[in-house]
GROMACS .gro file of C-alpha atoms in nm:
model
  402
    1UNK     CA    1  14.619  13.776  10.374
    2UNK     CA    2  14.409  13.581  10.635
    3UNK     CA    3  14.377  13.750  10.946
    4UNK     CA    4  14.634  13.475  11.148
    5UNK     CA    5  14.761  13.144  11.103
    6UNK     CA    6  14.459  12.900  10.948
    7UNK     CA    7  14.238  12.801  11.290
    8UNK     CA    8  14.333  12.451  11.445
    9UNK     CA    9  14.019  12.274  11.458
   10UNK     CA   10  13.902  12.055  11.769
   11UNK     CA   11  14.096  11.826  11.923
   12UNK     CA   12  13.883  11.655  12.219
   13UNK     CA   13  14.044  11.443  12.479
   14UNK     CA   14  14.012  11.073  12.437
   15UNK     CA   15  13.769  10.862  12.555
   16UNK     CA   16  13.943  10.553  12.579
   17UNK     CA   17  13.926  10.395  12.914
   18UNK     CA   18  13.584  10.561  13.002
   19UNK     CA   19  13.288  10.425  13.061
   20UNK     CA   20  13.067  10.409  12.777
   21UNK     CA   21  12.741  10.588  12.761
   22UNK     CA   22  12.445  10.574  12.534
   23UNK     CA   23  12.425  10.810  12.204
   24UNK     CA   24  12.253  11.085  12.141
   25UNK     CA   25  11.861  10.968  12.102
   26UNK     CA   26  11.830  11.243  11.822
   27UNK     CA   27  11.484  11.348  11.748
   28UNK     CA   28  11.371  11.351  11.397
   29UNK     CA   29  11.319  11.696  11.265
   30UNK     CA   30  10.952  11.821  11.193
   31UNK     CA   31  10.810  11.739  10.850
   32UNK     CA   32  10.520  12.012  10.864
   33UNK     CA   33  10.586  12.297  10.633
   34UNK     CA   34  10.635  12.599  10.832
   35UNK     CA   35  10.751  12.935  10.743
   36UNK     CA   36  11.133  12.909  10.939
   37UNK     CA   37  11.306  13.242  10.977
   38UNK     CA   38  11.574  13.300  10.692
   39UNK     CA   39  11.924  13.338  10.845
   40UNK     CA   40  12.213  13.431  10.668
   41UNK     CA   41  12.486  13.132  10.713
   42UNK     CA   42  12.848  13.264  10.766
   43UNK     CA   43  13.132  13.006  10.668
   44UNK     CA   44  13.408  13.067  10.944
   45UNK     CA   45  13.697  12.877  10.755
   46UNK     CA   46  13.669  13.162  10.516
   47UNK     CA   47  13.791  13.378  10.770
   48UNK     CA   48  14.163  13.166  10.688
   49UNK     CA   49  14.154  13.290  10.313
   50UNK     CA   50  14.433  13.463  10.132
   51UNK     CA   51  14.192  13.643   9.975
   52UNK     CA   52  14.143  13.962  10.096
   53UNK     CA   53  13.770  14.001   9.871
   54UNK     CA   54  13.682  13.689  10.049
   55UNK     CA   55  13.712  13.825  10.359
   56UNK     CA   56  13.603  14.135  10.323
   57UNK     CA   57  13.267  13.960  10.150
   58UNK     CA   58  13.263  13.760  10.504
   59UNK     CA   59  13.269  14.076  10.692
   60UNK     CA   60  13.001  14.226  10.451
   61UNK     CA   61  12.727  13.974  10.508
   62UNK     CA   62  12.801  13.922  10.859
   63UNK     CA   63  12.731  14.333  10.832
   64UNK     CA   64  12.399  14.297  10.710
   65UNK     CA   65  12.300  13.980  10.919
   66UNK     CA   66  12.348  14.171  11.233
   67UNK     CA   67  12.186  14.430  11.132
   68UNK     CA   68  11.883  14.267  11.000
   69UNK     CA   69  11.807  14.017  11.286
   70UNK     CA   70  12.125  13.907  11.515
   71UNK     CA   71  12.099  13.569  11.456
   72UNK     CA   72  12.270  13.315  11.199
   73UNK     CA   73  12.397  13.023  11.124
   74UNK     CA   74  12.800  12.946  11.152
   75UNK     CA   75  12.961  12.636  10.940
   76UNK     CA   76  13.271  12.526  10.952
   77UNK     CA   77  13.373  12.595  11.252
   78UNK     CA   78  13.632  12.350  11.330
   79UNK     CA   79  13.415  12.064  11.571
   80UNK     CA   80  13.327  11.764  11.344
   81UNK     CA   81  12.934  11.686  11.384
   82UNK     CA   82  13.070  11.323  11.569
   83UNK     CA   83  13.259  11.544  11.801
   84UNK     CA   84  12.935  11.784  11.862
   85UNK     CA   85  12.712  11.461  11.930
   86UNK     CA   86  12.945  11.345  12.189
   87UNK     CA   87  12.908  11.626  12.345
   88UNK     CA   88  12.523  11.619  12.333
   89UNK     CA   89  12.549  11.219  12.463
   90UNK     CA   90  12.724  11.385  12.782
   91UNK     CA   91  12.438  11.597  12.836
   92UNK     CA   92  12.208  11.335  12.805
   93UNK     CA   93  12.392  11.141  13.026
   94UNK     CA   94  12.372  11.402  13.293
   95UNK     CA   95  12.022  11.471  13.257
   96UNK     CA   96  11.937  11.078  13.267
   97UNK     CA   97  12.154  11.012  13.564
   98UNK     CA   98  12.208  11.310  13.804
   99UNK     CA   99  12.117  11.203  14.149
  100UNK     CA  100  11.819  11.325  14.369
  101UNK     CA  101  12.087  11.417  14.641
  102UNK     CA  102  12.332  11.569  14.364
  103UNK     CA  103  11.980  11.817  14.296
  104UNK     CA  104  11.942  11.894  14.599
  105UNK     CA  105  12.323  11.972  14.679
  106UNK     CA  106  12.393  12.129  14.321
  107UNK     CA  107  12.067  12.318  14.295
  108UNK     CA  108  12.089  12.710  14.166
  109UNK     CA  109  12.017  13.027  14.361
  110UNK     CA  110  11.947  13.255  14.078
  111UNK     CA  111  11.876  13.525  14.339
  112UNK     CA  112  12.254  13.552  14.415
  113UNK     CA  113  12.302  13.655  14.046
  114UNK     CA  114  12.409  13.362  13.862
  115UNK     CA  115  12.245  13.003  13.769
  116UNK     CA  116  12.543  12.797  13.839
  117UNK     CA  117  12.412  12.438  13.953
  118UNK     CA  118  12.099  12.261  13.859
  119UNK     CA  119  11.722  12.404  13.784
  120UNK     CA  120  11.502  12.163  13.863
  121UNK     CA  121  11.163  12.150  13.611
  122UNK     CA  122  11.007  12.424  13.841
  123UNK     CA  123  11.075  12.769  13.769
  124UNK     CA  124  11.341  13.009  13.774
  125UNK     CA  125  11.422  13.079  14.147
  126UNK     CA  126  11.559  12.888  14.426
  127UNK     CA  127  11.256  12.833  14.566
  128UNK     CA  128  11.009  12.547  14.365
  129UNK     CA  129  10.733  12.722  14.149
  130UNK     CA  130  10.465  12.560  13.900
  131UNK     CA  131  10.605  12.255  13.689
  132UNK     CA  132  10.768  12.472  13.370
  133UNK     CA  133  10.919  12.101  13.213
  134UNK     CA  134  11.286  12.274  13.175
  135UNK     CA  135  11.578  12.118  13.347
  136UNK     CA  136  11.926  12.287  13.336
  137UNK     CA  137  12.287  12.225  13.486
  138UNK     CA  138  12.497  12.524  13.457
  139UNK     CA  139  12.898  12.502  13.463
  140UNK     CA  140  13.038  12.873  13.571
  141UNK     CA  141  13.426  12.893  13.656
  142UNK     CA  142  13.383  12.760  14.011
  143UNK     CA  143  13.255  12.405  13.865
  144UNK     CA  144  13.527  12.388  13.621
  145UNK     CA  145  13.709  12.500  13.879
  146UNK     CA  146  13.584  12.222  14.158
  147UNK     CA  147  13.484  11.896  14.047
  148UNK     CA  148  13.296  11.820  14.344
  149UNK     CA  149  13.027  12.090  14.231
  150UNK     CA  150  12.964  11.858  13.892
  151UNK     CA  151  12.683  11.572  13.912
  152UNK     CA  152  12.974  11.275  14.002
  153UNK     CA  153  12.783  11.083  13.665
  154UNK     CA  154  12.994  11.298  13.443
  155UNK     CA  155  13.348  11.335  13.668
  156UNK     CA  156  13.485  11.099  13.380
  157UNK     CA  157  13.391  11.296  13.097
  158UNK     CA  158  13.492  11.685  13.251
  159UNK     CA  159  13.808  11.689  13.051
  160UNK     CA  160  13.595  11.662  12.736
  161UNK     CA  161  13.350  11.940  12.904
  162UNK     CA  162  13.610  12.151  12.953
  163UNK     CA  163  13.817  12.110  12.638
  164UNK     CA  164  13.520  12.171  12.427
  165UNK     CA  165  13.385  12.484  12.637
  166UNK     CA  166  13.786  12.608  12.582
  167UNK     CA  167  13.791  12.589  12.227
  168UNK     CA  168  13.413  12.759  12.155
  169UNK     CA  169  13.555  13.041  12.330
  170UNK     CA  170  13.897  13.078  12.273
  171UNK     CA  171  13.847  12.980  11.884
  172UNK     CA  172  13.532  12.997  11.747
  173UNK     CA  173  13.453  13.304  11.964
  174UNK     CA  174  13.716  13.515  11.908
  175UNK     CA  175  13.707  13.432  11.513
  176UNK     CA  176  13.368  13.574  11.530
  177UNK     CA  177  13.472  13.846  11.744
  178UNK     CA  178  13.756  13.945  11.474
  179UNK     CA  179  13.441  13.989  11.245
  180UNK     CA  180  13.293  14.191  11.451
  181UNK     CA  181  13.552  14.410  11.544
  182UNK     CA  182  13.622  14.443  11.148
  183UNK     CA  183  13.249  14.532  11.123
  184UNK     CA  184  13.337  14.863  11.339
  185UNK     CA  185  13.631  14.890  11.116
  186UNK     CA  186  13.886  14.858  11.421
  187UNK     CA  187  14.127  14.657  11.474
  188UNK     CA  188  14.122  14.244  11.465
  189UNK     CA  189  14.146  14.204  11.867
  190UNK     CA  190  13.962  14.493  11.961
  191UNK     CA  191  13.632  14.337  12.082
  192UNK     CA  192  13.829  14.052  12.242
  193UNK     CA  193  14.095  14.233  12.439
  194UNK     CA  194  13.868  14.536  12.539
  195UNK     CA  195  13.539  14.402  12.639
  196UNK     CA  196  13.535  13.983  12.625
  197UNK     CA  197  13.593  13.808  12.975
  198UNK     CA  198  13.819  13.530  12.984
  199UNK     CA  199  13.843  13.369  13.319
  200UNK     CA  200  13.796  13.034  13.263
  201UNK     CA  201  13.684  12.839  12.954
  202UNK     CA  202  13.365  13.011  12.947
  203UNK     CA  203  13.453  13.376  13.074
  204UNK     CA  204  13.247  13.524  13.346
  205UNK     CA  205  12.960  13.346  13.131
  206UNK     CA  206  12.864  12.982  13.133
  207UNK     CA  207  12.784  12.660  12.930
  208UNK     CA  208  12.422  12.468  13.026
  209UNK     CA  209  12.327  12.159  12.950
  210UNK     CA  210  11.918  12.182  12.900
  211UNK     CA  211  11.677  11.956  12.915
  212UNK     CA  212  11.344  12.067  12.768
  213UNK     CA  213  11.069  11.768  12.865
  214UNK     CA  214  10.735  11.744  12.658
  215UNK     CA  215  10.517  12.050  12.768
  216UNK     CA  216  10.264  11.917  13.012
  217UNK     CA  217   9.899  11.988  12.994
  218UNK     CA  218   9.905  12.183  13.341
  219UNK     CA  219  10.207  12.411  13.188
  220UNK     CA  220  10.032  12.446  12.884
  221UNK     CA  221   9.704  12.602  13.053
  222UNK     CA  222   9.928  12.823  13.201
  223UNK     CA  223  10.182  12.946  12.969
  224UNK     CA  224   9.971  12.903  12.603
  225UNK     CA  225  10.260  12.755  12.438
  226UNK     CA  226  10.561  12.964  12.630
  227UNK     CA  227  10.868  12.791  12.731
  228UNK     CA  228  11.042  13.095  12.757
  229UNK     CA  229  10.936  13.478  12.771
  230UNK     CA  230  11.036  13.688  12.457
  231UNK     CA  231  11.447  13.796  12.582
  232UNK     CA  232  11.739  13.950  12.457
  233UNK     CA  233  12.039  13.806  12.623
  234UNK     CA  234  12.251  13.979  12.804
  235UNK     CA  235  12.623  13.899  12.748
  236UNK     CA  236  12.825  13.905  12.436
  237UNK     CA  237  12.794  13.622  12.188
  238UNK     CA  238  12.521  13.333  12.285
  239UNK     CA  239  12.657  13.018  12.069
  240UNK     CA  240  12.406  12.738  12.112
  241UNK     CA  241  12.365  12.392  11.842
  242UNK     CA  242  12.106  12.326  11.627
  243UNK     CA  243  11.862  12.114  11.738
  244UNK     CA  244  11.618  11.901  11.563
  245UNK     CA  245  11.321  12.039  11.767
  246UNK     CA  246  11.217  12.284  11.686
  247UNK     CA  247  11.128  12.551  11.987
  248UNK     CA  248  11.341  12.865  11.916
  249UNK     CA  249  11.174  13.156  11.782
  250UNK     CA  250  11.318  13.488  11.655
  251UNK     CA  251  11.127  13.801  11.611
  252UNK     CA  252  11.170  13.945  11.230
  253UNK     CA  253  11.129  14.298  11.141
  254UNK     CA  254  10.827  14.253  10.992
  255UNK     CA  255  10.723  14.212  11.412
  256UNK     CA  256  10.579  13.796  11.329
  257UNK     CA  257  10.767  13.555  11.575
  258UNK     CA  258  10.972  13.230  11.325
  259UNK     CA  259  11.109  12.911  11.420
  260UNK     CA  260  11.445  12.910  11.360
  261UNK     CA  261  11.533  12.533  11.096
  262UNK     CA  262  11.723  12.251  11.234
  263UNK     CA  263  12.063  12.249  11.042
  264UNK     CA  264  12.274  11.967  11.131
  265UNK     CA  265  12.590  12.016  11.312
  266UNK     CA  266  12.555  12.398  11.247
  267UNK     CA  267  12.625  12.677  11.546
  268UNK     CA  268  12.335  12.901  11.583
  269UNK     CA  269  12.481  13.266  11.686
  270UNK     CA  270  12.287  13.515  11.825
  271UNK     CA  271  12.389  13.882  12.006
  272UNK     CA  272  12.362  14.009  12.333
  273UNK     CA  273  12.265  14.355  12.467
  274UNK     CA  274  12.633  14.420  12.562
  275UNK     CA  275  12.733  14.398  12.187
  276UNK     CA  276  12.472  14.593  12.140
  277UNK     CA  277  12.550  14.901  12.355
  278UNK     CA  278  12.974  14.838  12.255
  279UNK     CA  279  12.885  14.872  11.889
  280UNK     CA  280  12.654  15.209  11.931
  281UNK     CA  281  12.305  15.023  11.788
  282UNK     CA  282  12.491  14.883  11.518
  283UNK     CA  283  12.472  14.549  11.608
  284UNK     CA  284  12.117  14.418  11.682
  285UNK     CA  285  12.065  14.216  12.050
  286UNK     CA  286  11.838  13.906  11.899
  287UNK     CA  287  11.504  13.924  12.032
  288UNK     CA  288  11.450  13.549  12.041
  289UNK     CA  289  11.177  13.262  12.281
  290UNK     CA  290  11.111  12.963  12.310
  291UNK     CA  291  10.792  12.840  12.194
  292UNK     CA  292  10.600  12.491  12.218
  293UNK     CA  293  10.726  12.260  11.861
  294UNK     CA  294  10.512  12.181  11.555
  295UNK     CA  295  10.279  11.879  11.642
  296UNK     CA  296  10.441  11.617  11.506
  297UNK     CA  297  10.754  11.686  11.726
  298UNK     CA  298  10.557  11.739  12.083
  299UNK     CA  299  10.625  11.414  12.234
  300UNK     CA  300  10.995  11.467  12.194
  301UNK     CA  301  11.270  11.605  12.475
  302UNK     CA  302  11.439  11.913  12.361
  303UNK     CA  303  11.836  11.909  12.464
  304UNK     CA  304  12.005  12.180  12.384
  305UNK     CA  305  12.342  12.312  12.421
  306UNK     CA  306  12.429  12.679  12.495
  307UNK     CA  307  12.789  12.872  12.539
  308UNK     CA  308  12.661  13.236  12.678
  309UNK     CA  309  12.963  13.476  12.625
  310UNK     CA  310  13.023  13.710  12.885
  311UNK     CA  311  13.171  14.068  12.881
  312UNK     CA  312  13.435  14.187  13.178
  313UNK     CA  313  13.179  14.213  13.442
  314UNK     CA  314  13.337  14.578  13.609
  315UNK     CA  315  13.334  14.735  13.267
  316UNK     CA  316  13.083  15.022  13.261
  317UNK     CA  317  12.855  14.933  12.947
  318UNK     CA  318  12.937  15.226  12.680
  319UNK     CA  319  12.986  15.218  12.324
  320UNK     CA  320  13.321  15.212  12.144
  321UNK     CA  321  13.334  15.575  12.002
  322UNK     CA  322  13.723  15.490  11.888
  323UNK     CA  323  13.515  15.296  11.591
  324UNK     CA  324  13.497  15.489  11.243
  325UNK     CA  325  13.183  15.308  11.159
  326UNK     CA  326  13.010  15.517  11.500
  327UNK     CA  327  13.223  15.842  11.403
  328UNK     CA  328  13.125  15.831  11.052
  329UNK     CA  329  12.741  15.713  11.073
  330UNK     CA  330  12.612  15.761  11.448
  331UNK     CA  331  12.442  15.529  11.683
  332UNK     CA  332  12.154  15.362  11.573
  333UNK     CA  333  11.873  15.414  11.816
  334UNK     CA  334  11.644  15.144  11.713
  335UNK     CA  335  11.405  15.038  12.067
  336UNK     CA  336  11.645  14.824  12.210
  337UNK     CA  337  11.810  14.831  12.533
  338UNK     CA  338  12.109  15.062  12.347
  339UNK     CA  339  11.845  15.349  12.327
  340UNK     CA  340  11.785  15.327  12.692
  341UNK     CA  341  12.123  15.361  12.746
  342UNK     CA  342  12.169  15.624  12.560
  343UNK     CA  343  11.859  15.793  12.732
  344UNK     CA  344  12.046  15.776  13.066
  345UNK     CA  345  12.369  15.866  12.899
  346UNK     CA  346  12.237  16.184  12.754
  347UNK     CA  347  12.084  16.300  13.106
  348UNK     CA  348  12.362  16.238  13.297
  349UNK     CA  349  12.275  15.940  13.481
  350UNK     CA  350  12.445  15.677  13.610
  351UNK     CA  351  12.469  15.348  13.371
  352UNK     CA  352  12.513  15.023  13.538
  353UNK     CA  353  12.800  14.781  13.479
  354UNK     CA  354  12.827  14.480  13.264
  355UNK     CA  355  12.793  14.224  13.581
  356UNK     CA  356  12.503  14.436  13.757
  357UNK     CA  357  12.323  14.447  13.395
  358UNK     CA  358  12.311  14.085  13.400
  359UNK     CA  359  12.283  13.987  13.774
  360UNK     CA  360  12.008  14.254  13.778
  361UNK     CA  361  11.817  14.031  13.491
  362UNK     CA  362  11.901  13.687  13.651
  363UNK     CA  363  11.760  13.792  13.991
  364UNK     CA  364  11.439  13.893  13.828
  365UNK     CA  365  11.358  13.602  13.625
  366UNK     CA  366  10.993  13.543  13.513
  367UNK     CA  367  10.807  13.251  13.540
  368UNK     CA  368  10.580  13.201  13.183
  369UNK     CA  369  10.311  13.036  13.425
  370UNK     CA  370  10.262  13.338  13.649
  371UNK     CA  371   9.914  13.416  13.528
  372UNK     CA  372   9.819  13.707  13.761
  373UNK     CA  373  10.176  13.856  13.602
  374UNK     CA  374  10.152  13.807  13.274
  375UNK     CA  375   9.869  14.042  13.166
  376UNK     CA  376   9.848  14.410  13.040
  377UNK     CA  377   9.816  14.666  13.345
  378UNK     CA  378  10.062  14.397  13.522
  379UNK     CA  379  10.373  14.271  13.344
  380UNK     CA  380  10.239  14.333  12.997
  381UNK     CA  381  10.175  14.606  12.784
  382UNK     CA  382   9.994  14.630  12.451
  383UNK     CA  383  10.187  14.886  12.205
  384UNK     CA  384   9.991  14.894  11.790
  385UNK     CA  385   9.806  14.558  11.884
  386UNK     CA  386  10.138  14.324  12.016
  387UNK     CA  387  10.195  14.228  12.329
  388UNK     CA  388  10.498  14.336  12.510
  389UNK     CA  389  10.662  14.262  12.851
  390UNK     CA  390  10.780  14.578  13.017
  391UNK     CA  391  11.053  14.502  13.285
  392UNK     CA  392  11.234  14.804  13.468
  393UNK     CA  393  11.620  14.754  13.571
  394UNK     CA  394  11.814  15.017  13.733
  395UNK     CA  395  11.559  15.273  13.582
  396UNK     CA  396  11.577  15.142  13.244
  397UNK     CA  397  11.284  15.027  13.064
  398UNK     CA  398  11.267  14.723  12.850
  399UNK     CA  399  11.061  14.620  12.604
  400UNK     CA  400  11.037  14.286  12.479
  401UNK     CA  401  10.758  14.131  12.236
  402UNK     CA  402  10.601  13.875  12.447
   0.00000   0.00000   0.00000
């Protein structure tokens, strides 16, 4: 039997009686051969069958994905590819027509913890740094909340914004969470009632519309290629849209960083560290950058899409021993952020909670130009000839291939 009723798919509000903007200016996809990371693509309408081998076959390969590199590919989802380029025309729209005031007014203080607002093409604090090309907004619950912290260009479209954020999370995420909880053999809601926030229609987590411009000369002197440092994220589930440029790399066991292919209207998933420490190791936070494109695409703007999936922020990160899978076969104590937790666990020590585990990273964001930083002895350390960044947050060491 399916696990519920078959999933409604999308239903967007109309857009009659807007204004009409441009369409997405989609980039054509690289044509240099390149050796793209090999994800495992996970059909979610399966998830409806009446048959239980399907399902169980579902749960099987999402099983070894995870396990293997964190990331893959979702189709079939229930948002039609029109549907997902309307939303991507929004985003361009913003990006093309925010006002210098609204900037200035809406612009992030990712010192208090969180990057609601705009990041201007500088850096990742408050405060302007060297020219990095990225520009975000960020919609937490107080802008869906207050429309008055929105750039005003998109007050006509927010009802599309905010049906679409609802339905990634309350749909597609918590399908993907029912696989998940089935991977620790527990029960279908177990992952979403115990440990997913849902205030709002992104959680305690947020949706951003980036804007990645053409990397500049300056930048590139600075960063050799970097758009962003070598990170796991944080939160839960990270859902994000393929993209025709191609920027994202993932790390593969075999330590060599890929770019991940452009697959049209497909949902790119990738796990956080939370998931990570809930499932015991089991389930593999996706060491993942972004990375200048292939030549022929460098002249191109990178937009992107992301839904970042947050966990209740006052839960104490901890693994979910109820699980048979962790009973049966242990934790899995791989060098990821769960085997620093466990370190502290084992001696005793405090662990922080889900919100400081984030806040904690936010506050000390990186900048991929900082050049005295970014060097062994400093930032950097050099572990069987690969680079690393070594960060420190309440006592924890992480390690992340740079």
């Amino acid at each position: 039997m399916p696990v519920s009723k078959p999933a409604a798919p999308f239903q967007p509000p109309s857009s009659e009686g807007k204004c009409d903007i441009p369409e997405w200016e989609i980039p054509p996809a690289t044509q240099l051969d390149h050796d793209f990371a090999e994800l495992h693509t996970l059909d979610l309408s399966l998830l409806d069958s009446d048959d239980p081998k399907v399902v169980d076959d579902l749960v099987q390969m999402v099983k070894t994905a995870i396990k293997e590199d964190g990331f893959l590919y979702v189709k079939n989802y229930g948002v039609s590819i029109e549907q997902l380029h309307r939303q991507f025309a929004i985003a361009q729209y913003n990006h093309r027509n925010i006002s210098e005031e609204e900037q200035e007014r809406l612009l992030w203080h990712p010192e208090t913890g969180v990057y609601s607002g705009y990041k201007r093409p500088y850096g990742w604090k408050r405060e302007k740094q060297a020219l990095d090309g990225i520009k975000h907004f960020n919609f937490y619950k107080p802008e869906f909340d207050e429309i008055d912290r929105i750039p005003e260009c998109i007050h006509p479209f927010f009802d599309e914004i905010t049906a679409f954020c609802n339905y990634m999370s309350k749909s597609v995420n918590r399908r993907l969470l029912t696989i998940l909880s089935r991977v620790l053999e527990l029960d279908d809601e177990f992952i979403w009632r115990t440990a997913q926030s849902k205030q709002g229609p992104t959680g305690e987590g947020y949706f951003r519309h980036a804007l990645f411009q053409p990397l500049a000369s300056e930048t590139k002197e600075l960063s050799k290629g970097l758009r962003m440092h070598g990170h796991c994220d944080f939160g839960m589930l990270t859902l994000l849209f393929s993209v025709p440029v191609s920027s994202l790399q993932i790390w593969g066991a075999d330590e060599r960083w890929r770019y991940v292919k452009y697959e049209p209207g497909a949902l790119v998933v990738n796990l956080g560290e939370t998931l990570e420490i809930l499932s015991g190791g089991h389930f593999k936070a996706t060491r993942h950058r972004v990375f200048e494109p292939p030549e022929d695409q460098r002249a191109f703007e990178r937009l992107s899409l992301v839904i970042f999936q947050s966990s209740i922020g006052d839960l104490m990160m901890q693994p979910a021993m109820e699980s048979p899978l962790i009973q049966r076969e242990g934790f899995v104590n791989y060098q990821g952020c769960f085997k620093e937790y466990k370190r502290f666990r084992d001696a005793g020590m405090p662990v922080p909670s889900n919100r400081q585990w984030r806040e904690g990273q936010i506050k000390d964001g990186r900048e991929v130009t900082d050049v005295v930083n970014n060097q062994v002895g400093k930032d950097r350390v050099e572990i069987n000839g690969k680079l690393f960044s070594k960060r420190e947050f309440f006592g924890m060491t992480v390690l992340l291939p740079v």
